[in-house]
C-alpha cells in the first residue's frame, strides 16, 4: 500500500505540473461530450491507486443470501469502483455515493450492484418457470419492473440474467436459468436485457445487466456445484455460448465469469472465452466481473500457487473487476512492477468499467430520489404482471377426465406442507423478497372461491421428516370434501446456489401423505411447487391432475387458484424435461443420435424416454393443428422461406397456445441434435377460432450450424421442419 501511495502522489504532482488542476470543466464532466472522449480524459487523470480501486468491488450492507455472508464494510475507500449493495433503502447508498462524489479527488461515482434474479421486492416466478411461459414480452415487462424497484432502492447493476444451459436437475442452479435449450435461453436472455437496460441505460429506472456465469457452469458434473466440467469446443459453441452471444448482441453491459473449470482451464482464468471470444470476436466493450471470490479460488482449483498468481491469471485472462475477494487491490500494483501485468491492460480495464458508468448516466445522476416504500414496491401494475407471469409459467402436466377446472364444487380440501406456507413461493434468490408480500395457496383459494365453494385445509406433514401425526386430520378434511388439492413440493431454499441434490424426488413423507388422502377415493389434484424438475411417477399414479406450479413469487396463490377455477386457462409448457427417475439424468430433448437403432443402447430396466418431454403442457382448450406447409421446398444460402400451420381452438374456452418450431438436419458433416428449437410463438386463440402461426426460415440462421471455432456454416441437402407431430422436408441447394 505504501508503494501505491508514492505512485499516487507522484502522478498527482505531474498532473498539477501539466495544469490539469487549473482546468474549469474537464471533458469527463461534460455531459454533452462523447463518452469515449470522457472515458479517455478521465483515465488520463487517474493515479494508479485510483485505477486499481475502480477494478474492485466490496460489499455494503448485509448479504442475506445464505451462501455469501457478506461483511459490513465500514471504511470503504471513496475511490472504490463498485459495491454490492445489500439494503432496503436508498439512504445508505446515497450517503456512500456522496462520500465518493465529494471526498474523492476526481468524483467518480460508485456502481452499486445486487442480485436481482426474479424481481426485486415484487418477486416473480423463478427464471426456469418464466421460460415455461414462452412469453418473452411478459418477461421483459417483469424485468422492467425489477429494474424500477432496484433503481429506486439505489441499485444500478444486477447480476442477471443467468443463462447457463443446464440438463441436470440435480444442480440447484437450474432454477436460475431458462431451461435446457440454448435457443430458449438466448431469447429470454435478450428479453431480460431489454427489460433492464431499455434502449438507453441512462434513463431513470434502468439498470445494467450482467450475463452469467460465463460460460458452461450448467455442465456441472452430476449436478454438483463448483465442480469441474468437460466441455468440448464443439459443445461450447453449439450449446453454451449461444445465449451469451445473444445477450452481448442485445447490448448487455457486463458479464460475470464462472467458478468452474472448463476442460482443465478455470472459466475465471480462461483467456480464450474472456478475451478471444468475448472481446475480440464479439467486440464486447463493457466489462467482466469475477464471481464472488472466483479470483482467489483459482488456488483451490489447482491453477494458481498463491493469491498473487491467481490475480495475474484472472486479470490477464480478461476479468476487469474483482468481486469481493480484494485480490486486485492487494496484488495488481506489485504485478505491474514485476512486469507480469501490462499497464495498457490496466488502462483498458479501467476504461471498460468507466464506460459502463458513463452509459448509466451515473456522473450526471449519482444519487437516487429517496421515496417511501409505497411508491417503489409492489405497485398495482407490478403485481398484475406478477400474477400473469405466474399463471402463464405454471404447467398442467396431467388432467384426466378433465377433473380441472374445479367449477361448481361444494367443498375443496387444500392439504399439504405448501398449502399455507407462503414463504416457499419466493423460491431462492429473492432480492428484497418478503414472506408477508406473498399470497399463498390457501389465501388464494379462499379469495377465488369466496361465496362459491367451501375451502377446508390441513397441513398433513412437514416438507421432510417422519412425523405422520397430521395425517389423520388431513384424511378427515379430505373425506369432508368433494375434491382434494394436495400441495407438495420443495422448500425454496432447496434450489439455488450450493443446493445440489442426489435425487430429485419429493420427500417420502409427502408421497405417503398423498397415498393416505388418495385412499379416501376423492378426486385428487396435485400441485407440485419446486425449483427444479422432479420425479413424478409415483405421484402421477395417485393424481387425477398435476399442476407444476414452480416457485412462482408473490402472486403464486392467486395464479394457482385462478388456474384451478378456470379464470385462467393453463398455457405453460416445460422448458426442461421431467425424467421418470434420477437415474435417467441427463435426459433432454436435443441430444445427438445414437450409433444403433431400435432398443439397442436403451435402458433395460426402465424406459429411456422422459416422463414429460420438453414443451409438454396441457390446456383446458383443445387445439387442432392443420397441415404444416412451406412456401417453397428449395432454397439457397442467403434465402428465406416460410412455414405455416393453422391451429384451431376446438373448445368452448379461449386459450393461449405456443407453437414450437423445430429443425432437424438428418445428415451433416458435424452431427447435430435429433431436433433443435429454432422459433416459438404464443398466441391467443379464441374459442372456435383459427389462428395461423408462421416461421420465417432464414437459411443460415435457422438451418445452419456452428463449428468448433464458432463459425456458422450451412450444409447443402435435406432439412426437416417440425411442428407438433408433423414434419416437412426442405432442401438447401
Ligand atoms: C453467485 C453469483 C452471484 C454472486 C453475488 C455468487 O456466489 O455465484 O451468481 O451473483 O454470488 O451474490
XYZ file of C-alpha atoms and ligand atoms in Angstrom:
745
model
C 0.000 0.000 0.000
C 2.927 2.333 0.746
C 4.207 1.911 -2.780
C 0.815 2.791 -4.161
C 0.696 5.953 -2.127
C 4.051 7.131 -3.531
C 2.904 6.474 -7.043
C -0.333 8.332 -6.399
C 1.464 11.375 -5.090
C 3.910 11.383 -7.986
C 1.153 11.169 -10.577
C -0.844 13.883 -8.862
C 2.193 16.251 -8.832
C 2.729 15.586 -12.513
C -0.887 16.398 -13.223
C -0.646 19.656 -11.311
C 2.550 20.467 -13.215
C 0.733 19.933 -16.515
C -2.009 22.202 -15.392
C -4.906 19.711 -15.049
C -5.966 21.123 -11.719
C -6.493 24.625 -13.087
C -8.998 23.439 -15.687
C -12.528 24.739 -15.155
C -14.552 21.919 -16.625
C -12.731 18.775 -17.605
C -14.125 16.853 -20.561
C -15.106 13.901 -18.414
C -17.522 16.113 -16.530
C -19.095 17.445 -19.708
C -22.354 15.561 -20.261
C -22.513 16.720 -23.870
C -19.115 15.252 -24.762
C -18.719 11.899 -26.457
C -18.486 9.009 -23.984
C -15.183 7.731 -25.364
C -13.663 11.195 -25.050
C -14.892 11.395 -21.456
C -13.528 7.948 -20.635
C -10.113 8.739 -22.081
C -9.945 12.100 -20.415
C -10.738 10.595 -17.043
C -8.333 7.665 -17.350
C -5.571 10.098 -18.228
C -6.147 11.934 -14.983
C -6.168 8.933 -12.699
C -3.417 7.726 -10.412
C -2.527 4.068 -10.366
C -4.185 3.658 -6.981
C -7.379 5.214 -8.284
C -7.303 2.969 -11.313
C -6.837 -0.175 -9.296
C -9.671 0.710 -6.946
C -12.002 1.080 -9.920
C -11.359 -2.588 -10.622
C -12.539 -3.738 -7.207
C -15.910 -4.458 -5.720
C -16.629 -4.537 -1.994
C -19.823 -5.272 -0.109
C -22.029 -2.686 1.579
C -24.723 -3.870 3.933
C -25.692 -7.388 4.873
C -25.863 -10.134 2.294
C -28.960 -12.126 3.087
C -28.231 -14.878 0.598
C -27.164 -17.595 2.999
C -24.292 -18.770 0.916
C -22.439 -15.481 0.854
C -22.322 -13.987 4.274
C -21.122 -10.549 3.421
C -19.486 -8.291 5.933
C -20.412 -4.789 6.894
C -17.743 -2.630 5.370
C -17.174 0.395 7.497
C -14.170 2.026 5.888
C -14.839 1.761 2.200
C -12.333 3.724 0.124
C -14.159 6.550 -1.632
C -12.434 5.605 -4.900
C -13.938 2.093 -4.935
C -15.259 1.006 -8.330
C -18.310 -0.878 -7.192
C -20.225 -2.090 -4.168
C -22.637 -4.960 -3.809
C -25.484 -3.212 -2.108
C -27.500 -5.188 0.388
C -30.024 -2.856 1.891
C -33.691 -1.983 1.678
C -33.462 1.747 1.206
C -31.579 4.281 -0.838
C -30.295 6.349 2.122
C -27.194 4.305 2.949
C -26.374 4.087 -0.711
C -26.763 7.816 -1.309
C -24.627 8.570 1.729
C -21.875 6.324 0.395
C -22.191 7.851 -3.054
C -21.949 11.334 -1.564
C -18.641 10.388 0.025
C -17.383 9.141 -3.336
C -18.530 12.215 -5.223
C -17.334 14.762 -2.706
C -14.369 13.223 -0.966
C -12.593 11.529 -3.840
C -10.175 13.600 -5.913
C -11.956 13.060 -9.214
C -15.517 12.478 -8.030
C -16.066 9.147 -9.758
C -19.445 7.644 -8.834
C -19.648 4.146 -7.385
C -21.531 1.465 -9.275
C -23.983 -0.283 -6.946
C -24.730 -3.902 -7.839
C -27.093 -6.510 -6.466
C -28.555 -9.899 -7.385
C -31.960 -9.181 -8.871
C -32.777 -12.600 -10.284
C -36.562 -12.805 -10.415
C -37.802 -9.471 -9.215
C -36.547 -7.114 -6.526
C -39.306 -6.779 -3.928
C -42.157 -7.808 -6.246
C -40.909 -11.362 -6.648
C -41.723 -13.093 -9.914
C -41.559 -16.783 -10.758
C -38.052 -18.221 -10.868
C -36.447 -17.946 -14.339
C -36.908 -21.667 -15.068
C -40.642 -21.147 -14.560
C -40.694 -17.927 -16.586
C -39.232 -19.828 -19.517
C -42.259 -22.154 -19.382
C -44.477 -19.147 -20.131
C -42.903 -18.889 -23.606
C -43.812 -15.239 -23.322
C -40.632 -13.147 -23.666
C -42.595 -9.908 -23.784
C -44.120 -10.667 -20.382
C -40.670 -11.500 -19.052
C -39.354 -8.223 -20.470
C -42.094 -6.397 -18.579
C -41.328 -8.255 -15.336
C -37.635 -7.372 -15.748
C -38.582 -3.758 -16.319
C -40.449 -3.707 -13.002
C -37.496 -5.396 -11.285
C -35.239 -2.680 -12.710
C -37.515 0.099 -11.494
C -37.702 -1.271 -7.939
C -33.967 -1.924 -7.801
C -33.189 1.514 -9.217
C -35.451 3.210 -6.696
C -33.546 1.460 -3.950
C -30.234 2.635 -5.384
C -29.125 -0.376 -7.400
C -27.625 0.365 -10.838
C -26.490 -3.049 -11.866
C -27.904 -6.542 -11.457
C -26.082 -9.857 -11.686
C -28.624 -11.315 -14.055
C -29.810 -12.828 -16.406
C -28.303 -16.219 -15.676
C -28.246 -18.119 -18.962
C -26.352 -21.292 -18.137
C -27.980 -24.008 -20.237
C -28.418 -26.966 -17.919
C -29.555 -30.532 -18.425
C -29.152 -31.755 -14.873
C -31.980 -31.010 -12.421
C -29.824 -32.248 -9.539
C -27.939 -28.972 -9.931
C -29.592 -26.429 -7.630
C -28.998 -23.574 -10.021
C -31.308 -24.860 -12.759
C -33.911 -22.604 -11.130
C -31.950 -19.538 -12.267
C -31.666 -20.398 -15.947
C -34.205 -20.652 -18.750
C -34.030 -24.421 -19.059
C -32.205 -26.973 -21.148
C -32.296 -25.380 -24.575
C -29.759 -22.859 -25.947
C -32.263 -21.023 -28.142
C -34.783 -20.620 -25.301
C -32.064 -19.208 -23.063
C -30.990 -16.866 -25.856
C -34.498 -15.497 -26.422
C -35.215 -14.923 -22.738
C -31.738 -13.510 -22.228
C -32.478 -10.845 -24.788
C -35.882 -10.115 -23.224
C -34.376 -9.661 -19.761
C -31.505 -7.470 -21.006
C -34.004 -5.235 -22.819
C -36.238 -5.144 -19.738
C -33.374 -3.974 -17.505
C -31.455 -1.693 -19.837
C -34.114 -0.441 -22.270
C -32.628 1.400 -25.229
C -30.709 3.855 -23.088
C -29.268 2.832 -19.742
C -29.001 6.414 -18.564
C -32.770 6.728 -18.354
C -34.415 6.656 -14.974
C -35.390 3.156 -13.760
C -32.820 1.418 -15.949
C -30.093 -0.826 -14.617
C -27.178 -2.600 -16.256
C -27.457 -6.326 -16.937
C -24.772 -8.924 -16.253
C -24.819 -12.175 -18.206
C -23.670 -15.048 -16.053
C -21.957 -17.359 -15.402
C -19.672 -17.115 -18.381
C -19.583 -19.926 -19.507
C -20.687 -23.550 -19.237
C -21.341 -23.588 -15.458
C -24.515 -25.594 -16.182
C -22.435 -28.515 -17.460
C -21.676 -29.258 -13.823
C -20.761 -32.924 -13.327
C -23.587 -34.938 -11.738
C -25.269 -31.704 -10.686
C -22.635 -30.872 -8.084
C -21.863 -27.184 -7.703
C -18.449 -25.586 -8.312
C -17.023 -28.810 -9.780
C -15.032 -29.074 -12.999
C -16.783 -29.549 -16.323
C -15.727 -31.283 -19.515
C -16.932 -29.232 -22.465
C -15.623 -29.841 -25.962
C -15.092 -26.803 -28.198
C -17.984 -28.051 -30.320
C -20.392 -28.189 -27.380
C -19.126 -24.881 -26.068
C -20.102 -23.276 -29.352
C -23.323 -25.088 -30.139
C -24.775 -25.294 -26.614
C -23.274 -22.994 -24.000
C -22.141 -19.864 -25.845
C -25.271 -19.017 -27.909
C -27.288 -17.420 -25.055
C -24.288 -15.260 -24.133
C -23.771 -14.221 -27.722
C -27.443 -13.225 -27.908
C -27.092 -11.209 -24.703
C -23.992 -9.434 -25.973
C -25.815 -8.605 -29.211
C -28.732 -7.280 -27.160
C -26.279 -4.848 -25.553
C -25.685 -6.429 -22.127
C -23.317 -4.067 -20.348
C -21.413 -6.683 -18.371
C -20.740 -10.385 -17.865
C -19.727 -12.439 -14.838
C -17.060 -15.095 -15.072
C -17.962 -18.511 -13.704
C -16.462 -20.544 -10.867
C -15.901 -23.878 -12.582
C -13.066 -25.341 -14.626
C -13.708 -25.946 -18.330
C -11.781 -28.933 -19.653
C -8.808 -28.092 -17.459
C -8.861 -24.284 -17.599
C -10.918 -22.420 -14.966
C -13.511 -20.118 -16.508
C -12.083 -17.265 -14.449
C -8.594 -17.696 -15.916
C -9.725 -18.515 -19.406
C -8.214 -16.154 -21.960
C -9.956 -17.877 -24.854
C -13.511 -17.242 -23.642
C -12.923 -13.977 -21.775
C -10.772 -12.222 -24.336
C -10.573 -14.034 -27.665
C -14.275 -14.826 -27.910
C -15.914 -12.075 -25.886
C -13.760 -9.067 -26.616
C -12.086 -9.887 -29.905
C -14.701 -11.914 -31.757
C -17.897 -10.432 -30.285
C -16.409 -6.966 -29.716
C -17.961 -6.574 -26.265
C -16.854 -3.213 -24.879
C -18.308 -3.402 -21.359
C -16.577 -5.324 -18.578
C -16.403 -8.712 -16.886
C -16.736 -9.072 -13.130
C -15.461 -12.195 -11.414
C -17.960 -14.263 -9.473
C -17.740 -13.981 -5.696
C -14.191 -14.913 -4.750
C -13.551 -16.556 -8.129
C -10.083 -14.999 -8.418
C -8.831 -16.246 -5.088
C -10.425 -19.627 -5.780
C -8.052 -20.284 -8.658
C -5.766 -21.605 -5.937
C -8.236 -24.281 -4.838
C -8.795 -25.223 -8.457
C -5.160 -26.189 -8.740
C -4.193 -23.435 -11.136
C -2.539 -20.704 -9.077
C 0.095 -21.318 -6.461
C -0.813 -18.278 -4.425
C -3.101 -15.241 -4.383
C -0.730 -13.131 -6.457
C -0.563 -15.691 -9.220
C -4.347 -16.054 -9.106
C -4.657 -12.301 -9.599
C -2.270 -12.338 -12.528
C -4.089 -15.207 -14.238
C -7.574 -13.782 -13.794
C -6.620 -10.261 -14.807
C -4.582 -11.249 -17.838
C -7.331 -13.627 -18.948
C -9.768 -10.724 -19.161
C -11.613 -10.156 -15.864
C -11.791 -6.428 -15.300
C -13.479 -6.283 -11.908
C -12.752 -8.416 -8.870
C -15.807 -9.262 -6.775
C -15.413 -9.383 -3.019
C -12.032 -11.043 -2.508
C -9.888 -7.889 -2.932
C -7.165 -9.709 -4.797
C -6.757 -6.971 -7.412
C -6.403 -4.362 -4.746
C -3.747 -6.376 -2.968
C -1.637 -7.535 -5.896
C -2.101 -5.569 -9.117
C 0.433 -2.858 -8.310
C 3.135 -5.400 -7.449
C 2.342 -7.427 -10.552
C 2.775 -4.268 -12.610
C 6.117 -3.557 -11.018
C 7.227 -7.105 -11.696
C 6.172 -6.769 -15.327
C 3.640 -9.590 -15.014
C 0.743 -7.334 -15.839
C 0.792 -4.655 -18.509
C -0.193 -1.053 -17.744
C -2.009 -0.956 -21.064
C -4.324 -3.709 -19.862
C -4.949 -1.866 -16.603
C -5.915 1.274 -18.528
C -8.075 -0.686 -20.913
C -9.835 -2.414 -17.997
C -10.492 0.879 -16.236
C -11.847 2.285 -19.495
C -14.334 -0.572 -19.701
C -15.593 -0.012 -16.165
C -15.882 3.740 -16.641
C -17.641 3.311 -19.981
C -20.453 1.443 -18.229
C -20.682 4.125 -15.545
C -20.926 6.852 -18.185
C -23.510 4.860 -20.135
C -25.570 4.537 -16.977
C -25.502 8.302 -16.594
C -24.016 7.962 -13.117
C -21.798 11.024 -13.478
C -24.846 13.163 -14.165
C -27.197 11.433 -11.717
C -25.126 9.850 -8.992
C -27.963 9.856 -6.443
C -31.428 8.376 -6.409
C -34.521 10.010 -5.070
C -35.399 8.654 -1.639
C -39.039 7.651 -1.841
C -41.472 5.991 0.542
C -41.786 2.239 0.034
C -45.371 2.598 -1.110
C -44.157 4.462 -4.209
C -41.440 1.967 -5.049
C -42.542 -1.545 -4.372
C -45.477 -3.831 -5.113
C -47.255 -1.285 -7.283
C -50.606 -2.487 -8.712
C -49.231 -2.866 -12.236
C -46.203 -4.775 -10.917
C -48.470 -7.189 -9.047
C -50.644 -7.632 -12.096
C -47.573 -8.673 -14.101
C -46.548 -10.964 -11.231
C -49.886 -12.786 -11.313
C -49.944 -13.059 -15.092
C -46.356 -14.315 -15.178
C -47.128 -16.919 -12.505
C -50.278 -18.089 -14.287
C -48.511 -18.398 -17.638
C -45.482 -20.178 -16.127
C -47.357 -22.998 -14.407
C -47.635 -26.204 -16.402
C -50.616 -28.536 -16.417
C -48.893 -31.909 -16.679
C -51.944 -34.161 -16.381
C -55.704 -33.646 -16.391
C -57.511 -36.969 -16.546
C -61.209 -36.844 -17.342
C -60.955 -33.055 -17.262
C -61.067 -33.019 -13.473
C -59.823 -29.443 -13.789
C -61.043 -26.741 -13.748
C -62.867 -27.038 -10.442
C -66.179 -25.392 -11.218
C -69.368 -25.833 -9.162
C -67.658 -27.822 -6.431
C -69.216 -27.785 -2.955
C -66.143 -28.278 -0.750
C -62.473 -28.250 -1.726
C -59.776 -29.570 0.618
C -56.372 -27.888 0.364
C -53.838 -30.179 2.015
C -50.076 -30.462 2.316
C -46.943 -28.679 3.515
C -47.079 -25.989 0.822
C -50.778 -25.188 1.344
C -50.308 -22.444 3.917
C -46.558 -21.908 3.732
C -46.414 -18.863 1.512
C -42.678 -18.230 2.026
C -41.773 -21.143 -0.206
C -43.285 -19.488 -3.277
C -40.471 -16.925 -3.149
C -38.001 -19.647 -4.098
C -34.306 -18.931 -3.769
C -32.513 -15.725 -4.805
C -35.255 -13.378 -3.720
C -33.627 -9.940 -3.728
C -35.657 -7.987 -1.146
C -38.423 -10.619 -1.157
C -40.621 -10.804 1.939
C -42.944 -13.597 3.011
C -45.618 -11.127 4.047
C -45.965 -9.971 0.409
C -46.967 -13.419 -0.816
C -50.468 -14.656 -1.457
C -50.196 -18.351 -0.644
C -52.375 -21.187 -1.880
C -54.981 -21.270 0.888
C -55.413 -17.497 0.825
C -55.653 -17.528 -2.957
C -58.232 -20.316 -2.908
C -60.346 -18.646 -0.219
C -60.408 -15.404 -2.207
C -61.068 -17.135 -5.513
C -63.898 -19.316 -4.260
C -65.467 -16.826 -1.823
C -69.226 -17.298 -1.939
C -68.892 -20.266 -4.338
C -67.180 -23.195 -2.623
C -66.116 -24.022 0.897
C -62.357 -24.384 1.456
C -61.066 -26.748 4.163
C -57.407 -27.062 4.930
C -54.871 -29.284 6.710
C -51.086 -29.358 6.629
C -50.764 -33.144 6.921
C -46.988 -33.200 7.268
C -43.855 -31.172 7.007
C -41.655 -30.979 3.894
C -39.493 -33.806 5.187
C -39.064 -35.994 8.239
C -41.152 -38.856 9.539
C -43.872 -37.226 11.565
C -47.253 -38.552 10.411
C -49.257 -37.133 13.281
C -51.038 -34.709 10.914
C -52.198 -37.441 8.506
C -55.439 -38.242 10.386
C -56.614 -34.632 10.229
C -55.707 -34.454 6.533
C -57.735 -37.587 5.831
C -60.674 -36.232 7.843
C -60.604 -32.993 5.831
C -60.336 -34.941 2.565
C -63.336 -37.080 3.496
C -65.391 -33.980 4.239
C -64.649 -32.551 0.764
C -65.685 -33.188 -2.822
C -62.196 -32.816 -4.252
C -58.741 -32.678 -2.701
C -55.927 -30.374 -3.758
C -52.665 -31.791 -2.412
C -49.863 -29.219 -2.234
C -46.494 -30.968 -2.375
C -43.020 -29.759 -3.130
C -39.621 -28.486 -2.170
C -38.751 -25.563 0.027
C -37.474 -22.502 -1.810
C -34.074 -22.906 -0.194
C -33.636 -26.398 -1.664
C -32.813 -24.845 -5.028
C -30.229 -22.231 -5.920
C -26.507 -21.971 -5.384
C -24.845 -24.780 -3.462
C -28.138 -26.716 -3.365
C -27.239 -29.841 -5.290
C -29.343 -32.928 -4.561
C -28.510 -36.534 -5.302
C -32.117 -37.310 -6.177
C -34.912 -35.167 -7.499
C -37.635 -36.911 -5.507
C -40.325 -35.303 -3.454
C -39.554 -36.493 0.107
C -41.173 -39.799 1.005
C -43.335 -38.374 3.792
C -45.161 -36.193 1.265
C -45.767 -39.141 -1.055
C -47.171 -41.038 1.922
C -49.494 -38.162 2.744
C -50.727 -38.255 -0.843
C -51.376 -42.010 -0.554
C -53.352 -41.537 2.655
C -55.510 -38.848 1.088
C -55.972 -40.701 -2.178
C -57.258 -43.723 -0.251
C -60.377 -41.680 0.564
C -61.399 -42.135 -3.072
C -61.897 -38.425 -3.657
C -60.650 -36.857 -6.901
C -57.093 -35.665 -6.328
C -55.360 -32.659 -7.841
C -51.646 -32.444 -7.035
C -49.782 -29.138 -7.059
C -46.017 -29.506 -7.367
C -44.169 -26.479 -6.022
C -40.459 -26.894 -6.739
C -37.455 -25.083 -8.187
C -36.422 -27.955 -10.437
C -37.974 -30.829 -12.403
C -38.818 -33.664 -10.015
C -39.567 -37.393 -10.184
C -43.317 -37.803 -10.503
C -44.138 -41.430 -11.481
C -45.397 -42.493 -8.055
C -47.305 -39.248 -7.609
C -48.795 -39.420 -11.090
C -50.424 -42.784 -10.325
C -52.352 -41.255 -7.453
C -53.309 -37.969 -9.088
C -56.171 -37.155 -11.445
C -54.479 -33.889 -12.306
C -50.998 -32.436 -11.755
C -50.132 -28.773 -11.971
C -46.428 -27.884 -11.823
C -46.523 -24.519 -10.048
C -42.767 -23.915 -9.521
C -41.674 -21.258 -7.051
C -43.782 -18.538 -8.525
C -43.433 -15.449 -6.388
C -45.717 -13.019 -4.638
C -48.877 -13.850 -6.551
C -48.413 -17.641 -6.701
C -51.579 -18.380 -4.716
C -53.699 -16.124 -6.885
C -52.386 -17.679 -10.075
C -52.873 -21.214 -8.749
C -56.428 -20.510 -7.612
C -57.186 -18.798 -10.920
C -55.901 -21.815 -12.850
C -57.842 -24.262 -10.678
C -61.068 -22.291 -11.014
C -60.742 -21.776 -14.762
C -60.309 -17.986 -14.517
C -57.004 -18.695 -16.227
C -56.559 -21.342 -18.881
C -53.183 -23.117 -18.412
C -50.705 -22.240 -21.130
C -47.284 -23.110 -19.681
C -45.140 -25.736 -21.374
C -41.963 -27.281 -20.000
C -38.626 -25.637 -20.746
C -36.874 -28.553 -19.093
C -37.562 -32.289 -19.421
C -39.017 -34.235 -16.470
C -37.344 -37.655 -16.180
C -39.063 -40.739 -14.727
C -36.181 -41.203 -12.374
C -32.999 -39.514 -11.270
C -31.054 -42.337 -12.934
C -32.157 -41.127 -16.384
C -30.361 -37.824 -15.958
C -29.187 -36.283 -18.214
C -32.253 -36.626 -20.395
C -33.002 -33.694 -22.670
C -34.745 -33.272 -25.984
C -31.886 -32.043 -28.162
C -29.489 -34.913 -27.683
C -27.457 -36.306 -30.590
C -28.255 -39.590 -32.374
C -27.131 -42.956 -31.016
C -24.926 -45.258 -33.085
C -27.568 -48.002 -33.101
C -31.309 -48.117 -33.590
C -34.245 -49.971 -32.020
C -33.774 -50.885 -28.386
C -30.002 -51.052 -28.775
C -28.327 -48.974 -26.119
C -31.513 -48.153 -24.240
C -32.009 -48.856 -20.545
C -33.008 -52.442 -19.845
C -34.790 -51.733 -16.570
C -36.842 -48.648 -17.449
C -37.813 -46.673 -20.495
C -35.244 -44.294 -21.923
C -37.943 -41.759 -22.734
C -38.651 -38.976 -20.271
C -41.884 -38.782 -18.300
C -42.829 -35.312 -19.520
C -40.835 -34.097 -22.517
C -39.614 -30.610 -23.301
C -42.537 -28.412 -24.454
C -45.165 -30.650 -22.812
C -48.070 -28.788 -21.252
C -51.863 -29.126 -21.377
C -54.642 -26.602 -21.711
C -58.352 -26.617 -20.918
C -58.861 -25.893 -24.627
C -58.422 -28.453 -27.388
C -56.098 -27.259 -30.113
C -56.176 -28.922 -33.503
C -53.187 -28.405 -35.777
C -53.898 -28.072 -39.505
C -51.480 -29.153 -42.208
C -47.919 -27.854 -41.996
C -46.985 -26.119 -45.235
C -43.893 -24.365 -46.595
C -43.759 -21.556 -49.164
C -41.048 -23.424 -51.140
C -39.152 -26.615 -50.613
C -35.827 -25.439 -52.013
C -33.664 -22.538 -51.007
C -30.119 -21.284 -51.314
C -27.826 -19.739 -48.725
C -28.999 -16.189 -48.088
C -32.604 -17.007 -48.977
C -35.663 -17.132 -46.759
C -38.826 -19.211 -46.968
C -41.740 -19.523 -44.588
C -43.540 -22.396 -42.903
C -47.099 -22.112 -41.661
C -49.550 -24.032 -39.575
C -53.094 -23.075 -38.683
C -54.278 -24.024 -35.225
C -57.946 -24.342 -34.359
C -59.298 -23.935 -30.862
C -61.929 -26.661 -30.984
C -63.215 -25.937 -27.491
C -65.622 -23.557 -25.797
C -62.817 -21.804 -23.932
C -60.394 -19.148 -25.174
C -56.824 -20.319 -24.796
C -53.196 -19.359 -25.337
C -51.187 -21.754 -27.461
C -47.434 -21.820 -28.034
C -46.246 -23.326 -31.283
C -42.672 -24.609 -31.150
C -40.822 -24.836 -34.446
C -38.020 -27.388 -34.579
C -35.438 -28.066 -37.271
C -33.793 -31.399 -37.916
C -30.732 -31.853 -40.072
C -30.674 -35.609 -40.686
C -27.108 -35.759 -42.054
C -24.387 -33.215 -41.512
C -20.599 -33.188 -41.520
C -20.836 -32.325 -37.828
C -23.616 -34.480 -36.373
C -26.473 -32.462 -34.998
C -29.136 -32.939 -32.324
C -32.194 -35.041 -33.175
C -34.089 -31.764 -33.314
C -33.387 -28.151 -32.405
C -35.819 -25.449 -31.370
C -35.443 -22.505 -33.747
C -38.517 -20.398 -33.100
C -41.612 -20.247 -30.920
C -44.642 -18.049 -30.711
C -47.536 -17.801 -28.266
C -50.907 -16.514 -29.368
C -54.416 -16.259 -28.040
C -56.889 -18.433 -29.932
C -60.487 -17.668 -29.137
C -62.996 -20.491 -28.741
C -63.863 -21.971 -32.111
C -61.387 -19.764 -33.999
C -58.374 -20.483 -36.222
C -55.044 -18.709 -35.938
C -52.115 -19.114 -38.323
C -48.568 -19.353 -36.958
C -45.662 -18.588 -39.239
C -41.943 -19.362 -39.046
C -39.770 -17.255 -41.363
C -36.861 -19.576 -42.080
C -33.601 -17.787 -42.723
C -31.300 -20.367 -44.291
C -28.052 -19.664 -42.460
C -29.573 -18.561 -39.148
C -32.128 -21.350 -38.787
C -30.734 -24.260 -40.775
C -27.033 -23.593 -40.374
C -24.838 -24.824 -37.552
C -21.724 -23.654 -35.798
C -18.368 -25.407 -35.832
C -15.815 -25.743 -33.071
C -14.216 -22.416 -33.991
C -17.531 -20.612 -33.687
C -18.026 -20.264 -37.424
C -21.547 -20.638 -38.761
C -21.899 -22.820 -41.863
C -24.700 -24.206 -43.991
C -24.564 -27.702 -45.495
C -26.437 -28.480 -48.681
C -29.107 -31.175 -48.513
C -32.283 -32.050 -46.692
C -33.660 -30.378 -43.554
C -36.904 -31.156 -41.767
C -39.155 -28.501 -40.348
C -41.101 -29.961 -37.435
C -44.159 -28.761 -35.602
C -46.334 -30.872 -33.272
C -46.221 -34.385 -34.739
C -45.754 -33.206 -38.337
C -42.650 -32.624 -40.367
C -41.915 -31.445 -43.872
C -38.678 -31.671 -45.844
C -36.965 -28.707 -47.435
C -33.669 -28.658 -49.322
C -30.728 -26.294 -49.345
C -29.374 -26.350 -52.899
C -23.047 -16.373 -7.234
C -23.431 -15.329 -8.247
C -23.875 -14.072 -7.551
C -22.782 -13.592 -6.621
C -23.126 -12.311 -5.877
C -22.091 -15.843 -6.185
O -21.901 -16.744 -5.160
O -22.487 -17.482 -7.888
O -24.418 -15.826 -9.090
O -24.211 -13.091 -8.490
O -22.534 -14.605 -5.658
O -24.069 -12.507 -4.912
